[in-house]
Amino acid sequence: MQFGHFDDAAREYRITTPRTPLPWINYLGSENFFTLISNTAGGYSFYRDARLRRITRYRYNASPLDSDGFHFYVKDGESVWNIAWQPTQTELDAYECRHGLGYTVFESALGGVSAKQEMFVPNGENCLLTRITLKNTSDAAKQLKLFPYVEFCLWDANDDSTNFQRNYSIGEVEVMDGGRVIYHKTEYRERRDHYAVFWANRPVDGFDTARDSFIGVYGAPAKPEAVLGSGCKGSVAHGWQPVAAQELSFDLAPGQEQDVIFGLGYIENPVEEKWEAPGVINKARAVAMMDRYPDDAAFDAALADLAAHWDDLLSNYTVDVADEKLGRMVNIWNQYQCMVTFNMSRSASYYESGMGRGMGFRDSCQDLFGFVHMIPDRARERLLDIAATQFPDGSAYHQYQPLTKKGNLGVGSGFNDDPLWLIAGVDAYLRETGDYDVLNEMVAFDSDMSLAQPLFEHLRRSFHYTVDHLGPHDLPLIGRADWNDCLNLNCFSEHPGESFQTTGPSEGPVAESVFIAGMFVKYGPAYSEICRRLGKDDEAAFADEAVEKMTKAVLTSGWDGEWFLRAYDAASQPIGSHVCEEGQIFIEPQGMCVMAGIGAKTGEAEKALKSVKERLDTKYGIVLLQPAYTKYYLNLGEISSYPPGYKENAGIFCHNNPWVVCAETVLGHGDRAFEIYKKTCPAFIEEISEIHRTEPYVYSQMVAGIDAPTFGEGKNSWLTGTAAWTFLTVSQAILGITPDYDGIAVDPCIPSSLSGYTVTRRYRGAEYHITVDNAAGVQKGIASVTIDGEPADVKRCGLFETGCIIPAQPAGSVVNVKVVMG
Ligand code: BGC
Ligand code: NOJ
């Protein structure tokens, strides 16, 4: 069942009922001011940090779900409704929500009134704009009222939801111009130098700033006293719950329409300019902001700028292909999700409260795979930030804080895959840009500039950290965990509430990870290539040898007979082996080791993927492990804390499904690769939205696995490494267009039924139109290549030399490449 549909021309998802299985959200803003907005206008705004600068309030566990947000009540005689349906939930004659790139539009109608609510954050601006248009579609004149309503958060979202003994006494506002402009200035009197402002671009008839007045002490947003009664009461909040509510009249002749623009802004003042009079906040910056959006022309111009911004970003990689679902994911939604994931990391979604963990070291390195082609400069900055948190011995804090950019020890360090992701991230950046100078940038260790070394030295220490931390089978020690945060082999937690990662020894000299070994073999060659390019041939040779040894160790001690083992635990017992009672086979090492090419020429890789198909595959994707753990295992940790089929315990973890897709393409299995790709791909599962439940335009972290009672149900949408990995997979492994060190590697691995497509790729300032012709109906392999019509004798690439490298063209040039498969 569907609850809407894609509109590819407009690059929108159009939701046609407010009753979606879960709130389906969008993100407005991509620099500093952000708003999460659902299809019923639930959500909240924040400035940069969703915990410390929360502008409006949101209750995650609310019932009714998602009832805090940006509410516009229309009052038409006795009838009261919301343009986006919540919170009154008045049945509407028409409803539609269109989520687009950085904007959301609601259009609804009731009883001869149609309404439009358009919302976005202008480029470079710290405010949310909302334009409300009301139209009288009836034959009689109408006197309508419109009431906008938002509830302020007292800045620190954590305190806001816990410290009521203080909070109820600190709320302060200022009201100007009869309520047309409402300032929220809680704590501005002391150490804050920022405030929020809510305004309308035309006079209002009334206002409220105390929730008790507008909603009623025992009232509800679904039936606000002021709206149902005789209007706003002009309340000024002193403590309790400050809000911004206004009342506006619309006298509309038949057929007439009028609009009004509302803004919600965030203003920071230099300390010496905080006040315009004792106790009166300096409003100059707020006034300047309001003056930038006086009318429709300004609103429309800012909206056009936003569209141009997205046009530019998304035109770095586009595909023209007959399969429309594939096209819409590649050209629009997958890249959009990658940008949102870059902006938010794992902080604010409808599943991440904005108060939790900081930025993940590994998460941020991987996110880069999905956006480096759009914003390479920001990727560079991000890499330097991440590297600066690394410890001098090459290991890493698992997380760091976006505001301070310092590592935090919330879950400790010693997640032993982390350092290798830095190599992977830098490698992706170098392939995209060719900017080897970045390797000479002086970068702190542990945020201490006195320890700074060139970025290259960070990579060297990352690589050597693995080499120097091997266990009894010459496989990498796992530490607190590897990619799978929940596989805690050195942690023996027995008491509720303890951290699964940091209780007990956490790290140890025995437990080893085959997954990290696979990563080492996959990204080690990138390190050696970088060394070679810097003229460090001895180090390159050392790296090659280390990779060779690791490959041997995997094939000797990391191979279970039919698939790759997952790990050895602290007692050196195999995990993910046929000898285990539960958890006999895991997805991660199959994907990573085959991607790395381990066993590709000797048969193990084929066997491993066959085992994945036989043992882990389901109609909704590949589950993380089988059989699921049915009880809690002290020696395994958090993974076995989840009920079977959920999360890391045999859920369909969307992040590592693409690893298996990539692995299949290494072996040339284009049909199978595409089949797996489609199973978790939002556009391909839109028709089962009632089962999947999360947004049909973005990936979720997890889909409940075959062991779960809710098999197929998605959870934790938007902020997941899945976005970057699936984009890498579809753009590079399937469509086969991969930035390489000196050009673009072309090596498609596609379903034999796909007869061809054209990718347009901007790369280092040149534009490539790469047409792939698969009239031959093969899955992999290139018969001939022409560049601008001339037969090209291009260098071959890929494990089996199936691909070729199109040399980098001069910046500014446009080149047409034709690749004939066969
Ligand atoms: C989740 C993991 C996540 C970790 C982050 C765990 O509870 O299951 O998916 O990586 O928390 O700290
Ligand atoms: C989500 C975390 O953000 C990521 O770092 C981790 O790899 C996966 N969960 C798997 O545990």
PDB file of N, CA, C and O and ligand atoms in Angstrom, residues 357 399 411 485-486 638 642 647-648 653 701, ligand 1:
ATOM      1  N   ARG A 357      24.590  10.869  21.364  1.00  0.00           N
ATOM      2  CA  ARG A 357      26.009  10.810  21.059  1.00  0.00           C
ATOM      3  C   ARG A 357      26.458  11.965  20.160  1.00  0.00           C
ATOM      4  O   ARG A 357      25.677  12.541  19.428  1.00  0.00           O
ATOM      5  N   GLN A 399      33.920   8.852  19.370  1.00  0.00           N
ATOM      6  CA  GLN A 399      33.018   9.958  19.041  1.00  0.00           C
ATOM      7  C   GLN A 399      33.679  11.294  19.360  1.00  0.00           C
ATOM      8  O   GLN A 399      34.558  11.366  20.204  1.00  0.00           O
ATOM      9  N   VAL A 411      31.810   6.546  25.086  1.00  0.00           N
ATOM     10  CA  VAL A 411      31.894   5.092  24.938  1.00  0.00           C
ATOM     11  C   VAL A 411      33.342   4.657  24.748  1.00  0.00           C
ATOM     12  O   VAL A 411      33.613   3.590  24.212  1.00  0.00           O
ATOM     13  N   ASP A 485      28.963  -2.214  16.616  1.00  0.00           N
ATOM     14  CA  ASP A 485      29.138  -1.671  17.964  1.00  0.00           C
ATOM     15  C   ASP A 485      28.640  -2.617  19.046  1.00  0.00           C
ATOM     16  O   ASP A 485      28.938  -2.445  20.222  1.00  0.00           O
ATOM     17  N   CYS A 486      27.834  -3.560  18.645  1.00  0.00           N
ATOM     18  CA  CYS A 486      27.171  -4.416  19.630  1.00  0.00           C
ATOM     19  C   CYS A 486      27.853  -5.764  19.808  1.00  0.00           C
ATOM     20  O   CYS A 486      27.393  -6.582  20.602  1.00  0.00           O
ATOM     21  N   GLU A 638      26.100  -6.623  23.726  1.00  0.00           N
ATOM     22  CA  GLU A 638      24.861  -5.958  23.321  1.00  0.00           C
ATOM     23  C   GLU A 638      24.146  -6.665  22.176  1.00  0.00           C
ATOM     24  O   GLU A 638      22.921  -6.651  22.093  1.00  0.00           O
ATOM     25  N   TYR A 642      19.311  -7.695  22.070  1.00  0.00           N
ATOM     26  CA  TYR A 642      18.116  -7.381  21.285  1.00  0.00           C
ATOM     27  C   TYR A 642      17.278  -8.630  21.046  1.00  0.00           C
ATOM     28  O   TYR A 642      17.825  -9.707  20.793  1.00  0.00           O
ATOM     29  N   LYS A 647      17.576  -4.965  15.196  1.00  0.00           N
ATOM     30  CA  LYS A 647      18.890  -4.328  15.267  1.00  0.00           C
ATOM     31  C   LYS A 647      19.995  -5.327  14.896  1.00  0.00           C
ATOM     32  O   LYS A 647      19.824  -6.132  14.004  1.00  0.00           O
ATOM     33  N   GLU A 648      21.096  -5.271  15.646  1.00  0.00           N
ATOM     34  CA  GLU A 648      22.237  -6.095  15.264  1.00  0.00           C
ATOM     35  C   GLU A 648      21.990  -7.582  15.475  1.00  0.00           C
ATOM     36  O   GLU A 648      22.738  -8.407  14.973  1.00  0.00           O
ATOM     37  N   PHE A 653      20.248  -5.100   8.578  1.00  0.00           N
ATOM     38  CA  PHE A 653      20.950  -3.841   8.805  1.00  0.00           C
ATOM     39  C   PHE A 653      21.276  -3.266   7.433  1.00  0.00           C
ATOM     40  O   PHE A 653      22.088  -3.799   6.690  1.00  0.00           O
ATOM     41  N   GLN A 701      17.912   2.720   9.098  1.00  0.00           N
ATOM     42  CA  GLN A 701      19.072   1.960   9.555  1.00  0.00           C
ATOM     43  C   GLN A 701      18.779   0.472   9.512  1.00  0.00           C
ATOM     44  O   GLN A 701      19.625  -0.329   9.176  1.00  0.00           O
TER      45      GLN A 701
HETATM   46  C1  BGC B   1      22.882   0.399  18.559  1.00  0.00           C
HETATM   47  C2  BGC B   1      23.917   0.500  17.479  1.00  0.00           C
HETATM   48  C3  BGC B   1      24.652   1.782  17.583  1.00  0.00           C
HETATM   49  C4  BGC B   1      25.135   2.063  18.994  1.00  0.00           C
HETATM   50  C5  BGC B   1      25.667   3.464  19.042  1.00  0.00           C
HETATM   51  C6  BGC B   1      23.509   0.646  19.894  1.00  0.00           C
HETATM   52  O1  BGC B   1      22.551   0.580  20.885  1.00  0.00           O
HETATM   53  O2  BGC B   1      22.272  -0.876  18.499  1.00  0.00           O
HETATM   54  O3  BGC B   1      23.319   0.364  16.221  1.00  0.00           O
HETATM   55  O4  BGC B   1      25.782   1.710  16.762  1.00  0.00           O
HETATM   56  O5  BGC B   1      24.106   1.918  19.918  1.00  0.00           O
HETATM   57  O6  BGC B   1      26.311   3.760  20.216  1.00  0.00           O
END
